Short mmCIF file of C-alpha atoms and ligand atoms in Angstrom, two decimals:
data_model
loop_
_atom_site.label_atom_id
_atom_site.label_comp_id
_atom_site.label_asym_id
_atom_site.label_seq_id
_atom_site.Cartn_x
_atom_site.Cartn_y
_atom_site.Cartn_z
CA MET A 1 -9.76 6.21 -21.70
CA VAL A 2 -7.92 2.90 -21.36
CA LEU A 3 -4.43 2.71 -22.81
CA SER A 4 -3.90 -0.99 -22.91
CA GLN A 5 -0.85 -1.58 -25.07
CA SER A 6 1.78 -2.70 -22.63
CA LYS A 7 4.95 -1.33 -24.21
CA GLU A 8 3.51 1.90 -25.54
CA PRO A 9 4.92 4.98 -23.84
CA ILE A 10 2.32 7.24 -22.28
CA ALA A 11 1.28 9.88 -24.75
CA SER A 12 2.42 13.38 -23.84
CA GLU A 13 -1.21 14.58 -24.11
CA VAL A 14 -2.09 12.33 -21.18
CA PHE A 15 0.63 13.84 -18.98
CA GLU A 16 -0.40 17.26 -20.20
CA GLU A 17 -4.03 16.66 -19.24
CA ILE A 18 -3.20 15.28 -15.78
CA VAL A 19 -0.69 18.07 -15.08
CA LYS A 20 -3.24 20.67 -16.19
CA ILE A 21 -5.73 19.36 -13.64
CA LEU A 22 -3.06 19.22 -10.91
CA HIS A 23 -2.39 22.91 -11.56
CA LYS A 24 -6.03 23.95 -11.27
CA GLU A 25 -6.64 26.11 -8.24
CA THR A 26 -9.50 23.86 -7.18
CA THR A 27 -7.25 20.79 -7.05
CA LYS A 28 -6.34 20.48 -3.39
CA ARG A 29 -6.87 16.94 -2.17
CA ILE A 30 -5.23 13.88 -3.66
CA LEU A 31 -5.68 10.24 -2.71
CA PHE A 32 -3.07 7.64 -3.63
CA ILE A 33 -4.30 4.06 -3.35
CA THR A 34 -1.37 1.65 -3.50
CA GLY A 35 -0.79 -2.08 -3.62
CA ALA A 36 2.05 -4.56 -3.98
CA GLY A 37 2.94 -3.28 -7.47
CA ILE A 38 4.35 -0.02 -6.14
CA SER A 39 7.01 -1.90 -4.16
CA VAL A 40 8.17 -4.07 -7.08
CA ALA A 41 10.90 -1.56 -7.97
CA SER A 42 12.12 -1.99 -4.36
CA GLY A 43 12.64 -5.69 -5.05
CA LEU A 44 9.44 -6.99 -3.43
CA PRO A 45 7.26 -9.59 -5.14
CA THR A 46 3.78 -8.72 -6.39
CA TYR A 47 1.98 -11.67 -4.92
CA ARG A 48 -1.11 -10.41 -3.13
CA GLY A 49 -0.59 -12.46 0.05
CA VAL A 50 -0.03 -10.29 3.10
CA GLY A 51 0.92 -7.09 1.39
CA GLY A 52 2.85 -8.79 -1.38
CA LEU A 53 5.67 -10.03 0.78
CA TYR A 54 5.60 -13.65 -0.20
CA ASN A 55 6.55 -14.83 -3.65
CA GLU A 56 5.24 -18.38 -3.78
CA THR A 57 1.74 -19.67 -3.25
CA GLU A 58 3.08 -22.98 -1.87
CA THR A 59 5.50 -23.03 1.06
CA ALA A 60 8.14 -25.50 2.24
CA ASP A 61 5.57 -26.66 4.80
CA ASP A 62 3.22 -27.87 2.04
CA LEU A 63 0.57 -25.35 2.90
CA PRO A 64 -0.44 -22.29 0.90
CA ILE A 65 0.90 -19.10 2.44
CA GLU A 66 -2.69 -17.91 2.99
CA GLU A 67 -3.23 -20.92 5.23
CA ILE A 68 -0.08 -20.34 7.28
CA LEU A 69 -0.56 -16.60 7.65
CA SER A 70 -4.12 -16.96 8.87
CA ALA A 71 -5.87 -16.18 12.11
CA HIS A 72 -6.35 -19.83 13.02
CA VAL A 73 -2.71 -20.90 12.44
CA MET A 74 -1.53 -17.94 14.52
CA LYS A 75 -3.79 -19.24 17.28
CA ASP A 76 -3.23 -23.01 16.96
CA ASN A 77 0.35 -23.21 15.65
CA PRO A 78 2.00 -19.83 16.26
CA ALA A 79 5.51 -21.21 15.68
CA LEU A 80 4.55 -22.01 12.07
CA ALA A 81 3.07 -18.55 11.48
CA TRP A 82 6.11 -16.90 13.10
CA LYS A 83 8.51 -18.96 10.96
CA TYR A 84 7.15 -17.22 7.86
CA LEU A 85 6.77 -13.83 9.52
CA TYR A 86 10.47 -13.95 10.47
CA GLU A 87 11.35 -14.96 6.92
CA MET A 88 9.32 -12.08 5.46
CA GLU A 89 10.69 -9.51 7.91
CA ASN A 90 14.25 -10.66 7.23
CA PHE A 91 13.67 -10.26 3.50
CA LEU A 92 12.03 -6.86 3.94
CA ARG A 93 14.89 -5.54 6.08
CA SER A 94 17.26 -5.17 3.14
CA LYS A 95 14.70 -3.33 0.96
CA GLN A 96 14.04 0.39 0.70
CA PRO A 97 11.31 2.70 -0.63
CA ASN A 98 11.72 3.51 -4.32
CA ALA A 99 11.19 6.61 -6.46
CA ALA A 100 7.41 6.02 -6.56
CA HIS A 101 7.07 6.17 -2.75
CA LYS A 102 9.41 9.18 -2.59
CA THR A 103 7.54 11.08 -5.30
CA ILE A 104 4.19 10.52 -3.59
CA ALA A 105 5.70 12.03 -0.43
CA LYS A 106 6.67 15.14 -2.45
CA PHE A 107 3.02 15.79 -3.35
CA GLU A 108 2.57 16.99 0.24
CA GLN A 109 4.49 20.15 -0.72
CA PHE A 110 1.49 21.33 -2.75
CA PHE A 111 -1.50 19.14 -1.92
CA GLN A 112 -3.36 17.54 0.96
CA THR A 113 -2.10 14.08 0.21
CA ILE A 114 -3.57 10.91 1.67
CA VAL A 115 -2.13 7.46 1.03
CA LEU A 116 -4.32 4.37 1.39
CA THR A 117 -1.99 1.39 1.14
CA GLN A 118 -2.53 -2.35 1.27
CA ASN A 119 1.20 -2.86 1.81
CA ILE A 120 2.66 -3.78 5.17
CA ASP A 121 6.21 -2.74 4.24
CA ALA A 122 5.90 0.78 5.74
CA PHE A 123 7.69 2.23 2.69
CA HIS A 124 5.31 5.19 2.37
CA ARG A 125 6.06 6.34 5.90
CA LYS A 126 9.78 5.66 5.42
CA ALA A 127 9.69 7.74 2.23
CA GLY A 128 8.22 10.68 4.16
CA SER A 129 4.45 10.53 3.60
CA SER A 130 2.69 11.75 6.74
CA ALA A 131 -0.95 10.75 6.15
CA VAL A 132 -0.79 7.03 5.49
CA VAL A 133 -3.62 4.58 6.16
CA GLU A 134 -2.12 1.09 6.33
CA ILE A 135 -5.34 -0.82 5.82
CA HIS A 136 -3.63 -4.24 6.15
CA GLY A 137 -1.48 -3.14 9.08
CA THR A 138 2.30 -2.98 9.33
CA MET A 139 5.16 -5.35 10.10
CA HIS A 140 6.75 -2.58 12.16
CA LYS A 141 4.32 -2.69 15.03
CA LEU A 142 4.02 -5.60 17.45
CA VAL A 143 0.88 -6.17 19.49
CA CYS A 144 -0.12 -8.57 22.27
CA THR A 145 -2.69 -11.28 21.51
CA GLY A 146 -3.95 -11.22 25.11
CA ALA A 147 -7.62 -10.18 25.00
CA THR A 148 -7.32 -7.72 27.86
CA CYS A 149 -3.72 -6.59 27.29
CA ASP A 150 -2.99 -3.45 25.27
CA TRP A 151 0.81 -3.83 25.04
CA GLU A 152 2.18 -2.70 21.70
CA ALA A 153 5.53 -1.51 20.36
CA GLU A 154 6.85 0.17 17.23
CA VAL A 155 9.87 -1.82 16.02
CA ARG A 156 12.49 -1.34 13.32
CA ASP A 157 12.85 -5.08 12.80
CA PHE A 158 12.50 -8.42 14.61
CA THR A 159 16.16 -8.91 15.52
CA HIS A 160 15.45 -8.43 19.24
CA LEU A 161 12.91 -11.27 19.32
CA PRO A 162 13.88 -14.80 20.47
CA ALA A 163 14.72 -17.45 17.89
CA LEU A 164 12.20 -20.25 17.28
CA PRO A 165 11.13 -22.62 18.76
CA GLN A 166 10.92 -20.03 21.52
CA LEU A 167 7.92 -17.79 20.84
CA PRO A 168 7.97 -14.01 21.32
CA LEU A 169 5.90 -13.23 24.40
CA CYS A 170 4.43 -10.09 25.91
CA SER A 171 6.56 -8.50 28.63
CA VAL A 172 3.41 -7.46 30.52
CA CYS A 173 1.10 -10.50 30.47
CA GLY A 174 3.22 -13.31 29.00
CA LYS A 175 0.85 -14.01 26.08
CA LEU A 176 2.00 -14.36 22.48
CA ILE A 177 2.85 -11.18 20.59
CA ARG A 178 2.54 -10.75 16.82
CA PRO A 179 2.96 -8.12 14.11
CA ASN A 180 -0.02 -5.83 13.66
CA VAL A 181 -0.83 -7.14 10.18
CA VAL A 182 -4.17 -8.36 8.90
CA LEU A 183 -3.88 -12.12 8.54
CA PHE A 184 -6.14 -14.06 6.20
CA GLY A 185 -9.57 -14.39 7.73
CA GLU A 186 -9.16 -11.34 9.97
CA ALA A 187 -11.13 -8.09 9.98
CA LEU A 188 -9.56 -4.80 8.90
CA PRO A 189 -8.07 -2.74 11.75
CA LYS A 190 -10.75 -0.54 13.36
CA GLN A 191 -8.45 2.43 13.88
CA ALA A 192 -7.31 2.47 10.24
CA LEU A 193 -10.93 2.29 9.06
CA LEU A 194 -11.88 5.14 11.36
CA VAL A 195 -9.08 7.36 10.05
CA LEU A 196 -9.92 6.41 6.47
CA HIS A 197 -13.54 7.44 6.89
CA GLN A 198 -12.44 10.73 8.40
CA HIS A 199 -10.41 11.33 5.23
CA TYR A 200 -13.47 10.50 3.13
CA GLY A 201 -15.35 13.32 4.91
CA GLU A 202 -14.05 15.75 2.29
CA PRO A 203 -14.01 14.77 -1.38
CA PHE A 204 -10.78 14.15 -3.28
CA ASP A 205 -10.00 16.09 -6.45
CA VAL A 206 -7.66 13.47 -7.89
CA VAL A 207 -7.39 9.75 -7.13
CA PHE A 208 -4.44 7.63 -8.25
CA SER A 209 -4.65 3.84 -7.94
CA ILE A 210 -1.18 2.37 -8.25
CA GLY A 211 0.05 -1.20 -8.47
CA THR A 212 -3.10 -2.87 -7.22
CA THR A 213 -5.54 -5.33 -8.76
CA SER A 214 -8.32 -3.51 -6.86
CA TYR A 215 -9.58 -6.89 -5.75
CA PHE A 216 -11.04 -5.73 -2.46
CA PRO A 217 -14.32 -3.76 -2.26
CA TYR A 218 -12.76 -1.24 0.16
CA ILE A 219 -10.09 -0.51 -2.47
CA GLN A 220 -12.68 -0.08 -5.23
CA ALA A 221 -15.03 2.08 -3.15
CA PRO A 222 -12.96 5.31 -3.08
CA VAL A 223 -12.52 5.10 -6.85
CA HIS A 224 -16.27 4.81 -7.45
CA ARG A 225 -16.87 7.58 -4.96
CA ALA A 226 -14.34 9.87 -6.67
CA LYS A 227 -15.75 9.08 -10.08
CA ALA A 228 -19.27 9.94 -8.92
CA ALA A 229 -17.93 13.26 -7.59
CA ARG A 230 -16.28 13.94 -10.98
CA ALA A 231 -12.75 13.80 -9.60
CA LEU A 232 -9.91 12.86 -11.93
CA THR A 233 -9.18 9.13 -11.58
CA ILE A 234 -6.02 7.43 -12.83
CA GLU A 235 -4.97 3.80 -12.63
CA ILE A 236 -1.34 2.72 -13.00
CA ASN A 237 -0.97 -1.04 -13.29
CA PRO A 238 0.91 -3.38 -15.64
CA ILE A 239 -2.28 -5.30 -16.47
CA PRO A 240 -5.95 -4.24 -16.64
CA THR A 241 -7.95 -4.73 -13.45
CA ILE A 242 -11.60 -5.45 -12.77
CA ILE A 243 -12.26 -1.71 -12.42
CA SER A 244 -9.98 -0.33 -15.17
CA ASP A 245 -13.03 0.89 -17.10
CA VAL A 246 -14.08 3.11 -14.22
CA PHE A 247 -10.95 5.30 -14.42
CA ASP A 248 -10.50 8.36 -16.62
CA TYR A 249 -7.08 6.97 -17.49
CA SER A 250 -5.86 3.41 -17.02
CA LEU A 251 -2.18 3.31 -17.88
CA ARG A 252 0.18 0.38 -18.45
CA ILE A 253 3.41 1.85 -17.12
CA GLU A 254 5.75 1.25 -14.18
CA ALA A 255 4.70 3.23 -11.11
CA ASP A 256 8.11 4.84 -10.52
CA THR A 257 8.57 5.81 -14.18
CA PHE A 258 5.12 7.38 -14.31
CA LEU A 259 5.28 9.29 -11.03
CA VAL A 260 8.77 10.69 -11.57
CA ALA A 261 7.83 11.88 -15.07
CA LEU A 262 4.53 13.33 -13.83
CA TRP A 263 6.23 15.21 -11.02
CA GLU A 264 8.85 16.65 -13.38
CA ASN A 265 6.10 17.78 -15.75
CA TYR A 266 4.20 19.32 -12.85
CA LEU A 267 7.23 21.27 -11.58
CA ARG A 268 8.19 22.43 -15.07
CA ARG A 269 4.77 23.95 -15.57
CA LEU A 270 4.92 25.52 -12.12
CA LYS A 271 8.00 27.51 -13.16
CA THR A 272 6.61 28.77 -16.46
ZN1 ZN B 1 0.22 -8.71 26.88
#
């Protein structure tokens, strides 16, 4: 069922149906797939580039952001890549997880809850979710670019790094360091893929896809897999996506509004 009228509130029967399935004894495992749209209520832009942290496609340096935040610019002109990484981190620093992230974390009280996010803002972990696969990496981990060096560090922000034109260098080998995010043209992180496939070892009973265009095949795959296994599948996105038709419900509603209302409905039924 696709509910496509943008301003129409979600019918109570839809909540009722989803809540009913959440309350079934057999409903144990839930997957939340999230994209840039879930962080909009936190004040982040929806643009797809690097986890939705950059608002414009063109930059002050006359290059598209995809070009600047790419593997080859990081290699050939790291100061340019770092200029925009600093800008993004500085912007991100003042933002916080919103009600959607916090509500997803609450699902852990009753369900095995896995989050597969394309966002690099770390908001799911900040909000309290414990099983989060950050498939595009995170701004909060720095790694060394030296081929044989395994230096890495979890960081709150980049305030301790030197100002440009000085580049941030590894304290062990002296090579350039960088955030552990997937730049354009780079492969997905092996460790995240490994963990994700471990999670896929057991089927999910419910799959929510929230605030993502589902552009990437690895974001579509778990939805198709869940559908084939007859799990309940729900998409929450302001506009239809290329896989909206696959879902049991594709809803045009804000992520935070939907999740908070769903959770309240779920708890209410729990008490009766
Ligand atoms: Zn190093």
